[in-house]
Amino acid sequence: MKKYNINHLRELESESIFIMREVAAQFENPGLLFSGGKDSIVMVHLAVKAFWPAKIPFPLVHIDTGHNFEETITFRDELVEKIGARLIVGSVQESIDKGRVAEEKGYNASRNLLQTVTLLDTIEEAKLDAALGGGRRDEEKARAKERFFSHRDEFGQWDPKNQRPELWNIFNGKKHLGEHFRVFPLSNWTEMDIWQYIYLENIDIPSLYFTHERAAFIRDGVVLADAPFMMKRDTEEVKTMQVRCRTIGDITCTGLTFSTADNLEDIIAEIAATRVTERGGRADDKRSESAMEDRKKEGYF
């Protein structure tokens, strides 16, 4: 396994904990966005450390597309019970039923884009004035533009050209009524840092991240898990494959990776050797050149 720098990981840990404590100090009603993926799991772990021996002073907020991996929901519920946290769930299916969003149709239909409306509605209903997210600057070029404290207007929208300077670790959380902040404590972490920290801290993660057998098919070069709600073309043959997830999201757009990595050491070695980015298999990022930035401006994570 590639040797890691413990001091580097501890510095990242300290920075993230400092930011979480700043959020608790500056905001009245923050929440931690939880997807069940490795980044949000590390966020929860850091939050537990930041406020120990007290419980996390804000709820976990999960936007449930209804098309999640079953393992993700099971892991979420077990983690919430383990740490004694409060859980807020925003349902995309409920948004569809209420007519707030329209279900996409066709072979490439996904509920991933629909999450934005559900997220904004959930933030408004819960009256959250800050939402901590697990976004990292190395993930995608739009996310590289983010500050730690990312201001959102009264419509939940992000203006990348109108962000506040963050000098000497001074974070400005001042806002007007109806506005809120997205906060990214993992901004300076990389995918490798996340995996090495999980290994160092022995953090539990969903089995999806380890190689397993799964019924899947290939579409436009992306390996997708089979599910009852996935429409398939006649040429798309479902086979049992040895795969794992590098990133976890809606089943319809989460690309799987061919792999033999069944432990953390092998995952770290695999990440060190790959030349494909973490989101290289995300079908939702392939919709357009500016897909992520357009979604973020509208209120996406």
PDB file of C-alpha atoms in Angstrom:
ATOM      1  CA  MET A   1       0.000   0.000   0.000  1.00  0.00           C
ATOM      2  CA  LYS A   2       1.170   3.514  -0.764  1.00  0.00           C
ATOM      3  CA  LYS A   3       2.589   5.081   2.401  1.00  0.00           C
ATOM      4  CA  TYR A   4       0.593   8.032   3.685  1.00  0.00           C
ATOM      5  CA  ASN A   5       1.649  11.106   5.626  1.00  0.00           C
ATOM      6  CA  ILE A   6      -0.125  11.013   8.985  1.00  0.00           C
ATOM      7  CA  ASN A   7       0.768  14.640   9.742  1.00  0.00           C
ATOM      8  CA  HIS A   8      -0.827  15.724   6.465  1.00  0.00           C
ATOM      9  CA  LEU A   9      -4.041  13.855   7.288  1.00  0.00           C
ATOM     10  CA  ARG A  10      -4.125  15.284  10.819  1.00  0.00           C
ATOM     11  CA  GLU A  11      -3.742  18.808   9.420  1.00  0.00           C
ATOM     12  CA  LEU A  12      -6.685  18.231   7.090  1.00  0.00           C
ATOM     13  CA  GLU A  13      -8.658  16.774   9.986  1.00  0.00           C
ATOM     14  CA  SER A  14      -7.933  19.815  12.182  1.00  0.00           C
ATOM     15  CA  GLU A  15      -8.934  22.226   9.417  1.00  0.00           C
ATOM     16  CA  SER A  16     -12.248  20.436   8.834  1.00  0.00           C
ATOM     17  CA  ILE A  17     -13.047  20.256  12.541  1.00  0.00           C
ATOM     18  CA  PHE A  18     -12.279  23.981  12.888  1.00  0.00           C
ATOM     19  CA  ILE A  19     -14.715  24.771  10.055  1.00  0.00           C
ATOM     20  CA  MET A  20     -17.444  22.586  11.579  1.00  0.00           C
ATOM     21  CA  ARG A  21     -17.072  24.360  14.906  1.00  0.00           C
ATOM     22  CA  GLU A  22     -17.253  27.707  13.092  1.00  0.00           C
ATOM     23  CA  VAL A  23     -20.538  26.607  11.542  1.00  0.00           C
ATOM     24  CA  ALA A  24     -21.921  25.615  14.948  1.00  0.00           C
ATOM     25  CA  ALA A  25     -20.836  28.991  16.334  1.00  0.00           C
ATOM     26  CA  GLN A  26     -22.046  31.240  13.490  1.00  0.00           C
ATOM     27  CA  PHE A  27     -25.309  29.628  12.402  1.00  0.00           C
ATOM     28  CA  GLU A  28     -28.524  28.980  14.279  1.00  0.00           C
ATOM     29  CA  ASN A  29     -29.802  25.911  12.434  1.00  0.00           C
ATOM     30  CA  PRO A  30     -27.226  24.076  10.274  1.00  0.00           C
ATOM     31  CA  GLY A  31     -27.550  20.573   8.812  1.00  0.00           C
ATOM     32  CA  LEU A  32     -25.094  18.042   7.412  1.00  0.00           C
ATOM     33  CA  LEU A  33     -25.930  16.764   3.924  1.00  0.00           C
ATOM     34  CA  PHE A  34     -25.550  12.990   3.962  1.00  0.00           C
ATOM     35  CA  SER A  35     -25.578  10.879   0.801  1.00  0.00           C
ATOM     36  CA  GLY A  36     -24.208   7.648   2.259  1.00  0.00           C
ATOM     37  CA  GLY A  37     -21.036   8.077   0.207  1.00  0.00           C
ATOM     38  CA  LYS A  38     -17.493   8.012   1.556  1.00  0.00           C
ATOM     39  CA  ASP A  39     -17.111  11.815   1.744  1.00  0.00           C
ATOM     40  CA  SER A  40     -20.265  12.352   3.780  1.00  0.00           C
ATOM     41  CA  ILE A  41     -19.308   9.395   5.991  1.00  0.00           C
ATOM     42  CA  VAL A  42     -15.951  11.055   6.702  1.00  0.00           C
ATOM     43  CA  MET A  43     -17.853  14.291   7.404  1.00  0.00           C
ATOM     44  CA  VAL A  44     -19.973  12.536  10.027  1.00  0.00           C
ATOM     45  CA  HIS A  45     -16.850  10.978  11.565  1.00  0.00           C
ATOM     46  CA  LEU A  46     -15.210  14.423  11.769  1.00  0.00           C
ATOM     47  CA  ALA A  47     -18.371  15.944  13.269  1.00  0.00           C
ATOM     48  CA  VAL A  48     -18.433  13.284  15.976  1.00  0.00           C
ATOM     49  CA  LYS A  49     -14.802  14.138  16.780  1.00  0.00           C
ATOM     50  CA  ALA A  50     -15.448  17.879  16.665  1.00  0.00           C
ATOM     51  CA  PHE A  51     -18.175  17.846  19.320  1.00  0.00           C
ATOM     52  CA  TRP A  52     -17.320  14.783  21.403  1.00  0.00           C
ATOM     53  CA  PRO A  53     -18.461  13.865  24.052  1.00  0.00           C
ATOM     54  CA  ALA A  54     -21.644  15.756  23.103  1.00  0.00           C
ATOM     55  CA  LYS A  55     -23.741  14.558  20.186  1.00  0.00           C
ATOM     56  CA  ILE A  56     -23.527  16.251  16.784  1.00  0.00           C
ATOM     57  CA  PRO A  57     -25.419  19.559  17.235  1.00  0.00           C
ATOM     58  CA  PHE A  58     -27.111  19.394  13.830  1.00  0.00           C
ATOM     59  CA  PRO A  59     -29.173  16.801  11.928  1.00  0.00           C
ATOM     60  CA  LEU A  60     -28.095  14.665   8.983  1.00  0.00           C
ATOM     61  CA  VAL A  61     -30.045  15.594   5.837  1.00  0.00           C
ATOM     62  CA  HIS A  62     -30.504  12.937   3.168  1.00  0.00           C
ATOM     63  CA  ILE A  63     -32.159  13.625  -0.187  1.00  0.00           C
ATOM     64  CA  ASP A  64     -33.670  10.268  -1.109  1.00  0.00           C
ATOM     65  CA  THR A  65     -34.176   9.827  -4.860  1.00  0.00           C
ATOM     66  CA  GLY A  66     -36.042   6.550  -4.359  1.00  0.00           C
ATOM     67  CA  HIS A  67     -33.474   5.031  -6.718  1.00  0.00           C
ATOM     68  CA  ASN A  68     -30.714   4.518  -4.174  1.00  0.00           C
ATOM     69  CA  PHE A  69     -28.694   1.379  -3.659  1.00  0.00           C
ATOM     70  CA  GLU A  70     -30.321  -0.652  -0.898  1.00  0.00           C
ATOM     71  CA  GLU A  71     -26.950  -0.902   0.860  1.00  0.00           C
ATOM     72  CA  THR A  72     -26.788   2.895   1.105  1.00  0.00           C
ATOM     73  CA  ILE A  73     -30.111   3.210   2.953  1.00  0.00           C
ATOM     74  CA  THR A  74     -29.255   0.345   5.314  1.00  0.00           C
ATOM     75  CA  PHE A  75     -25.880   1.930   6.117  1.00  0.00           C
ATOM     76  CA  ARG A  76     -27.506   5.352   6.656  1.00  0.00           C
ATOM     77  CA  ASP A  77     -30.042   4.041   9.156  1.00  0.00           C
ATOM     78  CA  GLU A  78     -27.452   2.023  11.083  1.00  0.00           C
ATOM     79  CA  LEU A  79     -25.080   5.001  11.295  1.00  0.00           C
ATOM     80  CA  VAL A  80     -27.803   7.383  12.496  1.00  0.00           C
ATOM     81  CA  GLU A  81     -28.759   4.939  15.245  1.00  0.00           C
ATOM     82  CA  LYS A  82     -25.122   4.345  16.218  1.00  0.00           C
ATOM     83  CA  ILE A  83     -24.246   8.024  16.754  1.00  0.00           C
ATOM     84  CA  GLY A  84     -27.674   9.088  18.012  1.00  0.00           C
ATOM     85  CA  ALA A  85     -28.180  11.725  15.344  1.00  0.00           C
ATOM     86  CA  ARG A  86     -31.404  13.224  14.067  1.00  0.00           C
ATOM     87  CA  LEU A  87     -32.215  12.412  10.438  1.00  0.00           C
ATOM     88  CA  ILE A  88     -34.154  14.599   7.991  1.00  0.00           C
ATOM     89  CA  VAL A  89     -35.147  12.910   4.727  1.00  0.00           C
ATOM     90  CA  GLY A  90     -36.230  14.819   1.651  1.00  0.00           C
ATOM     91  CA  SER A  91     -38.060  12.600  -0.848  1.00  0.00           C
ATOM     92  CA  VAL A  92     -37.780  13.097  -4.607  1.00  0.00           C
ATOM     93  CA  GLN A  93     -40.757  10.762  -5.045  1.00  0.00           C
ATOM     94  CA  GLU A  94     -42.789  13.093  -2.846  1.00  0.00           C
ATOM     95  CA  SER A  95     -41.690  16.047  -4.986  1.00  0.00           C
ATOM     96  CA  ILE A  96     -42.900  14.157  -8.074  1.00  0.00           C
ATOM     97  CA  ASP A  97     -46.205  13.263  -6.424  1.00  0.00           C
ATOM     98  CA  LYS A  98     -46.784  16.917  -5.484  1.00  0.00           C
ATOM     99  CA  GLY A  99     -46.021  18.083  -9.016  1.00  0.00           C
ATOM    100  CA  ARG A 100     -42.947  20.011  -7.910  1.00  0.00           C
ATOM    101  CA  VAL A 101     -40.813  18.153 -10.485  1.00  0.00           C
ATOM    102  CA  ALA A 102     -41.553  15.958 -13.507  1.00  0.00           C
ATOM    103  CA  GLU A 103     -40.167  12.452 -13.825  1.00  0.00           C
ATOM    104  CA  GLU A 104     -37.763  12.132 -16.745  1.00  0.00           C
ATOM    105  CA  LYS A 105     -38.615   9.630 -19.468  1.00  0.00           C
ATOM    106  CA  GLY A 106     -36.518   7.495 -21.788  1.00  0.00           C
ATOM    107  CA  TYR A 107     -33.410   5.343 -21.581  1.00  0.00           C
ATOM    108  CA  ASN A 108     -31.274   8.041 -19.944  1.00  0.00           C
ATOM    109  CA  ALA A 109     -33.907   9.129 -17.430  1.00  0.00           C
ATOM    110  CA  SER A 110     -32.526   9.914 -13.994  1.00  0.00           C
ATOM    111  CA  ARG A 111     -33.779  11.452 -10.780  1.00  0.00           C
ATOM    112  CA  ASN A 112     -30.376  12.947 -10.003  1.00  0.00           C
ATOM    113  CA  LEU A 113     -31.250  16.339 -11.514  1.00  0.00           C
ATOM    114  CA  LEU A 114     -34.580  16.364  -9.681  1.00  0.00           C
ATOM    115  CA  GLN A 115     -32.777  16.355  -6.323  1.00  0.00           C
ATOM    116  CA  THR A 116     -32.144  20.104  -6.568  1.00  0.00           C
ATOM    117  CA  VAL A 117     -35.794  21.074  -6.033  1.00  0.00           C
ATOM    118  CA  THR A 118     -36.191  18.508  -3.248  1.00  0.00           C
ATOM    119  CA  LEU A 119     -33.039  19.786  -1.548  1.00  0.00           C
ATOM    120  CA  LEU A 120     -34.123  23.431  -1.693  1.00  0.00           C
ATOM    121  CA  ASP A 121     -37.603  22.530  -0.424  1.00  0.00           C
ATOM    122  CA  THR A 122     -36.078  20.505   2.424  1.00  0.00           C
ATOM    123  CA  ILE A 123     -33.748  23.353   3.398  1.00  0.00           C
ATOM    124  CA  GLU A 124     -36.690  25.769   3.440  1.00  0.00           C
ATOM    125  CA  GLU A 125     -39.015  23.444   5.364  1.00  0.00           C
ATOM    126  CA  ALA A 126     -36.343  22.652   7.967  1.00  0.00           C
ATOM    127  CA  LYS A 127     -35.330  26.346   8.056  1.00  0.00           C
ATOM    128  CA  LEU A 128     -31.653  25.439   7.660  1.00  0.00           C
ATOM    129  CA  ASP A 129     -29.346  28.452   7.439  1.00  0.00           C
ATOM    130  CA  ALA A 130     -26.273  26.359   6.548  1.00  0.00           C
ATOM    131  CA  ALA A 131     -25.831  22.995   4.873  1.00  0.00           C
ATOM    132  CA  LEU A 132     -22.499  21.219   5.250  1.00  0.00           C
ATOM    133  CA  GLY A 133     -21.568  19.190   2.167  1.00  0.00           C
ATOM    134  CA  GLY A 134     -18.801  16.740   1.346  1.00  0.00           C
ATOM    135  CA  GLY A 135     -17.733  18.363  -1.933  1.00  0.00           C
ATOM    136  CA  ARG A 136     -14.001  18.456  -2.656  1.00  0.00           C
ATOM    137  CA  ARG A 137     -12.144  20.785  -5.031  1.00  0.00           C
ATOM    138  CA  ASP A 138     -10.384  17.907  -6.815  1.00  0.00           C
ATOM    139  CA  GLU A 139     -13.661  16.206  -7.797  1.00  0.00           C
ATOM    140  CA  GLU A 140     -14.781  18.415 -10.652  1.00  0.00           C
ATOM    141  CA  LYS A 141     -13.842  21.774 -12.174  1.00  0.00           C
ATOM    142  CA  ALA A 142     -17.031  23.530 -10.986  1.00  0.00           C
ATOM    143  CA  ARG A 143     -16.430  22.373  -7.421  1.00  0.00           C
ATOM    144  CA  ALA A 144     -12.881  23.730  -7.645  1.00  0.00           C
ATOM    145  CA  LYS A 145     -14.404  27.233  -7.691  1.00  0.00           C
ATOM    146  CA  GLU A 146     -16.036  26.869  -4.284  1.00  0.00           C
ATOM    147  CA  ARG A 147     -15.024  28.636  -1.089  1.00  0.00           C
ATOM    148  CA  PHE A 148     -15.357  26.908   2.294  1.00  0.00           C
ATOM    149  CA  PHE A 149     -18.406  29.126   2.993  1.00  0.00           C
ATOM    150  CA  SER A 150     -20.432  29.249  -0.229  1.00  0.00           C
ATOM    151  CA  HIS A 151     -23.164  31.890  -0.120  1.00  0.00           C
ATOM    152  CA  ARG A 152     -26.584  31.056  -1.623  1.00  0.00           C
ATOM    153  CA  ASP A 153     -29.219  33.696  -2.333  1.00  0.00           C
ATOM    154  CA  GLU A 154     -32.881  33.588  -1.299  1.00  0.00           C
ATOM    155  CA  PHE A 155     -33.587  31.286  -4.262  1.00  0.00           C
ATOM    156  CA  GLY A 156     -30.853  28.855  -3.186  1.00  0.00           C
ATOM    157  CA  GLN A 157     -28.692  29.774  -6.174  1.00  0.00           C
ATOM    158  CA  TRP A 158     -24.909  30.078  -6.368  1.00  0.00           C
ATOM    159  CA  ASP A 159     -23.006  32.860  -8.117  1.00  0.00           C
ATOM    160  CA  PRO A 160     -19.393  31.725  -8.687  1.00  0.00           C
ATOM    161  CA  LYS A 161     -18.330  35.304  -9.524  1.00  0.00           C
ATOM    162  CA  ASN A 162     -19.680  36.743  -6.282  1.00  0.00           C
ATOM    163  CA  GLN A 163     -17.941  34.854  -3.492  1.00  0.00           C
ATOM    164  CA  ARG A 164     -16.376  36.262  -0.383  1.00  0.00           C
ATOM    165  CA  PRO A 165     -12.626  36.273   0.277  1.00  0.00           C
ATOM    166  CA  GLU A 166     -11.423  33.842   2.946  1.00  0.00           C
ATOM    167  CA  LEU A 167      -8.181  35.249   4.298  1.00  0.00           C
ATOM    168  CA  TRP A 168      -6.388  33.962   7.401  1.00  0.00           C
ATOM    169  CA  ASN A 169      -9.127  31.376   8.051  1.00  0.00           C
ATOM    170  CA  ILE A 170     -11.724  34.069   8.651  1.00  0.00           C
ATOM    171  CA  PHE A 171     -15.122  32.926   7.387  1.00  0.00           C
ATOM    172  CA  ASN A 172     -17.955  35.386   6.872  1.00  0.00           C
ATOM    173  CA  GLY A 173     -21.333  33.791   7.530  1.00  0.00           C
ATOM    174  CA  LYS A 174     -23.348  37.019   7.427  1.00  0.00           C
ATOM    175  CA  LYS A 175     -26.524  36.661   5.388  1.00  0.00           C
ATOM    176  CA  HIS A 176     -29.933  38.181   4.795  1.00  0.00           C
ATOM    177  CA  LEU A 177     -33.262  36.607   5.695  1.00  0.00           C
ATOM    178  CA  GLY A 178     -34.030  33.643   3.422  1.00  0.00           C
ATOM    179  CA  GLU A 179     -30.431  33.135   2.317  1.00  0.00           C
ATOM    180  CA  HIS A 180     -28.212  30.280   3.411  1.00  0.00           C
ATOM    181  CA  PHE A 181     -24.712  28.904   3.069  1.00  0.00           C
ATOM    182  CA  ARG A 182     -23.299  25.670   1.740  1.00  0.00           C
ATOM    183  CA  VAL A 183     -20.180  24.807   3.717  1.00  0.00           C
ATOM    184  CA  PHE A 184     -17.472  22.444   2.444  1.00  0.00           C
ATOM    185  CA  PRO A 185     -15.098  21.334   5.228  1.00  0.00           C
ATOM    186  CA  LEU A 186     -13.417  18.788   2.911  1.00  0.00           C
ATOM    187  CA  SER A 187     -12.481  21.349   0.260  1.00  0.00           C
ATOM    188  CA  ASN A 188      -8.734  20.749   0.563  1.00  0.00           C
ATOM    189  CA  TRP A 189      -8.969  16.962   0.702  1.00  0.00           C
ATOM    190  CA  THR A 190      -8.365  14.705  -2.299  1.00  0.00           C
ATOM    191  CA  GLU A 191      -9.886  11.330  -3.071  1.00  0.00           C
ATOM    192  CA  MET A 192      -6.640   9.716  -1.924  1.00  0.00           C
ATOM    193  CA  ASP A 193      -6.728  11.684   1.334  1.00  0.00           C
ATOM    194  CA  ILE A 194     -10.267  10.426   1.979  1.00  0.00           C
ATOM    195  CA  TRP A 195      -9.319   6.783   1.478  1.00  0.00           C
ATOM    196  CA  GLN A 196      -6.131   7.041   3.524  1.00  0.00           C
ATOM    197  CA  TYR A 197      -8.061   8.742   6.343  1.00  0.00           C
ATOM    198  CA  ILE A 198     -10.710   6.004   6.267  1.00  0.00           C
ATOM    199  CA  TYR A 199      -7.884   3.472   6.556  1.00  0.00           C
ATOM    200  CA  LEU A 200      -6.126   5.422   9.342  1.00  0.00           C
ATOM    201  CA  GLU A 201      -9.316   5.888  11.381  1.00  0.00           C
ATOM    202  CA  ASN A 202     -10.787   2.462  10.552  1.00  0.00           C
ATOM    203  CA  ILE A 203     -14.083   4.050   9.467  1.00  0.00           C
ATOM    204  CA  ASP A 204     -16.935   1.763   8.429  1.00  0.00           C
ATOM    205  CA  ILE A 205     -18.112   2.218   4.823  1.00  0.00           C
ATOM    206  CA  PRO A 206     -20.845   0.548   2.726  1.00  0.00           C
ATOM    207  CA  SER A 207     -19.988  -2.766   1.085  1.00  0.00           C
ATOM    208  CA  LEU A 208     -20.624  -1.101  -2.296  1.00  0.00           C
ATOM    209  CA  TYR A 209     -17.103   0.304  -2.201  1.00  0.00           C
ATOM    210  CA  PHE A 210     -15.553  -3.160  -2.193  1.00  0.00           C
ATOM    211  CA  THR A 211     -15.531  -5.516  -5.163  1.00  0.00           C
ATOM    212  CA  HIS A 212     -18.657  -7.635  -5.357  1.00  0.00           C
ATOM    213  CA  GLU A 213     -20.768  -9.421  -7.935  1.00  0.00           C
ATOM    214  CA  ARG A 214     -23.611  -7.366  -9.373  1.00  0.00           C
ATOM    215  CA  ALA A 215     -25.964  -7.608 -12.334  1.00  0.00           C
ATOM    216  CA  ALA A 216     -24.903  -4.766 -14.616  1.00  0.00           C
ATOM    217  CA  PHE A 217     -24.765  -3.607 -18.214  1.00  0.00           C
ATOM    218  CA  ILE A 218     -22.656  -1.203 -20.272  1.00  0.00           C
ATOM    219  CA  ARG A 219     -24.110   1.995 -21.769  1.00  0.00           C
ATOM    220  CA  ASP A 220     -21.947   4.435 -23.729  1.00  0.00           C
ATOM    221  CA  GLY A 221     -18.846   3.051 -22.059  1.00  0.00           C
ATOM    222  CA  VAL A 222     -20.274   3.383 -18.529  1.00  0.00           C
ATOM    223  CA  VAL A 223     -21.009   0.298 -16.415  1.00  0.00           C
ATOM    224  CA  LEU A 224     -24.425   0.693 -14.743  1.00  0.00           C
ATOM    225  CA  ALA A 225     -26.127  -1.483 -12.145  1.00  0.00           C
ATOM    226  CA  ASP A 226     -29.318  -3.195 -13.255  1.00  0.00           C
ATOM    227  CA  ALA A 227     -32.537  -2.267 -11.451  1.00  0.00           C
ATOM    228  CA  PRO A 228     -36.280  -2.679 -12.150  1.00  0.00           C
ATOM    229  CA  PHE A 229     -36.651   1.018 -13.027  1.00  0.00           C
ATOM    230  CA  MET A 230     -33.731   1.040 -15.511  1.00  0.00           C
ATOM    231  CA  MET A 231     -34.876   0.984 -19.142  1.00  0.00           C
ATOM    232  CA  LYS A 232     -32.506  -1.017 -21.340  1.00  0.00           C
ATOM    233  CA  ARG A 233     -32.011  -1.152 -25.069  1.00  0.00           C
ATOM    234  CA  ASP A 234     -32.080  -4.497 -26.861  1.00  0.00           C
ATOM    235  CA  THR A 235     -28.300  -4.241 -27.348  1.00  0.00           C
ATOM    236  CA  GLU A 236     -27.637  -3.707 -23.619  1.00  0.00           C
ATOM    237  CA  GLU A 237     -27.067  -7.145 -22.147  1.00  0.00           C
ATOM    238  CA  VAL A 238     -27.243  -7.624 -18.381  1.00  0.00           C
ATOM    239  CA  LYS A 239     -24.409  -9.762 -17.032  1.00  0.00           C
ATOM    240  CA  THR A 240     -23.002 -10.594 -13.602  1.00  0.00           C
ATOM    241  CA  MET A 241     -19.838  -8.528 -13.214  1.00  0.00           C
ATOM    242  CA  GLN A 242     -17.079  -8.053 -10.628  1.00  0.00           C
ATOM    243  CA  VAL A 243     -17.423  -4.357  -9.826  1.00  0.00           C
ATOM    244  CA  ARG A 244     -17.312  -1.750  -7.083  1.00  0.00           C
ATOM    245  CA  CYS A 245     -18.340   1.898  -6.622  1.00  0.00           C
ATOM    246  CA  ARG A 246     -15.844   4.774  -6.468  1.00  0.00           C
ATOM    247  CA  THR A 247     -18.628   7.249  -5.853  1.00  0.00           C
ATOM    248  CA  ILE A 248     -22.193   6.521  -4.739  1.00  0.00           C
ATOM    249  CA  GLY A 249     -25.318   8.270  -5.947  1.00  0.00           C
ATOM    250  CA  ASP A 250     -28.529   7.531  -7.790  1.00  0.00           C
ATOM    251  CA  ILE A 251     -28.337   4.052  -9.375  1.00  0.00           C
ATOM    252  CA  THR A 252     -29.309   5.468 -12.770  1.00  0.00           C
ATOM    253  CA  CYS A 253     -26.130   7.552 -13.080  1.00  0.00           C
ATOM    254  CA  THR A 254     -23.569   5.898 -10.784  1.00  0.00           C
ATOM    255  CA  GLY A 255     -20.910   4.309 -12.938  1.00  0.00           C
ATOM    256  CA  LEU A 256     -19.390   1.106 -11.571  1.00  0.00           C
ATOM    257  CA  THR A 257     -15.700   0.191 -11.798  1.00  0.00           C
ATOM    258  CA  PHE A 258     -14.277  -3.168 -12.808  1.00  0.00           C
ATOM    259  CA  SER A 259     -12.099  -4.111  -9.862  1.00  0.00           C
ATOM    260  CA  THR A 260     -10.627  -6.821  -7.659  1.00  0.00           C
ATOM    261  CA  ALA A 261     -10.142  -4.496  -4.663  1.00  0.00           C
ATOM    262  CA  ASP A 262     -11.873  -6.148  -1.718  1.00  0.00           C
ATOM    263  CA  ASN A 263     -10.047  -4.311   1.094  1.00  0.00           C
ATOM    264  CA  LEU A 264      -8.911  -0.754   1.860  1.00  0.00           C
ATOM    265  CA  GLU A 265      -5.258  -1.406   1.018  1.00  0.00           C
ATOM    266  CA  ASP A 266      -6.221  -2.594  -2.465  1.00  0.00           C
ATOM    267  CA  ILE A 267      -8.576   0.360  -2.983  1.00  0.00           C
ATOM    268  CA  ILE A 268      -5.794   2.817  -2.094  1.00  0.00           C
ATOM    269  CA  ALA A 269      -3.377   1.058  -4.454  1.00  0.00           C
ATOM    270  CA  GLU A 270      -6.009   1.100  -7.211  1.00  0.00           C
ATOM    271  CA  ILE A 271      -6.684   4.841  -6.765  1.00  0.00           C
ATOM    272  CA  ALA A 272      -2.949   5.571  -6.828  1.00  0.00           C
ATOM    273  CA  ALA A 273      -2.577   3.782 -10.171  1.00  0.00           C
ATOM    274  CA  THR A 274      -5.704   4.970 -11.997  1.00  0.00           C
ATOM    275  CA  ARG A 275      -5.744   7.807 -14.510  1.00  0.00           C
ATOM    276  CA  VAL A 276      -9.546   8.052 -14.573  1.00  0.00           C
ATOM    277  CA  THR A 277     -11.076  10.703 -12.339  1.00  0.00           C
ATOM    278  CA  GLU A 278     -13.466   9.759  -9.563  1.00  0.00           C
ATOM    279  CA  ARG A 279     -16.463  11.184 -11.427  1.00  0.00           C
ATOM    280  CA  GLY A 280     -15.305   9.832 -14.784  1.00  0.00           C
ATOM    281  CA  GLY A 281     -18.013   7.191 -14.598  1.00  0.00           C
ATOM    282  CA  ARG A 282     -20.852   9.494 -13.504  1.00  0.00           C
ATOM    283  CA  ALA A 283     -23.386   9.543 -16.334  1.00  0.00           C
ATOM    284  CA  ASP A 284     -24.959  12.779 -15.062  1.00  0.00           C
ATOM    285  CA  ASP A 285     -21.684  14.667 -15.584  1.00  0.00           C
ATOM    286  CA  LYS A 286     -21.647  13.668 -19.252  1.00  0.00           C
ATOM    287  CA  ARG A 287     -24.872  15.470 -20.169  1.00  0.00           C
ATOM    288  CA  SER A 288     -22.999  18.624 -21.113  1.00  0.00           C
ATOM    289  CA  GLU A 289     -19.590  20.240 -20.729  1.00  0.00           C
ATOM    290  CA  SER A 290     -20.919  22.495 -17.953  1.00  0.00           C
ATOM    291  CA  ALA A 291     -23.381  20.037 -16.397  1.00  0.00           C
ATOM    292  CA  MET A 292     -22.144  20.315 -12.821  1.00  0.00           C
ATOM    293  CA  GLU A 293     -21.734  24.099 -12.814  1.00  0.00           C
ATOM    294  CA  ASP A 294     -25.215  24.622 -14.267  1.00  0.00           C
ATOM    295  CA  ARG A 295     -26.706  22.376 -11.575  1.00  0.00           C
ATOM    296  CA  LYS A 296     -24.769  24.102  -8.800  1.00  0.00           C
ATOM    297  CA  LYS A 297     -26.009  27.514  -9.924  1.00  0.00           C
ATOM    298  CA  GLU A 298     -29.565  26.193  -9.618  1.00  0.00           C
ATOM    299  CA  GLY A 299     -28.976  24.912  -6.075  1.00  0.00           C
ATOM    300  CA  TYR A 300     -27.421  21.445  -6.466  1.00  0.00           C
ATOM    301  CA  PHE A 301     -24.950  20.121  -3.871  1.00  0.00           C
TER     302      PHE A 301
END
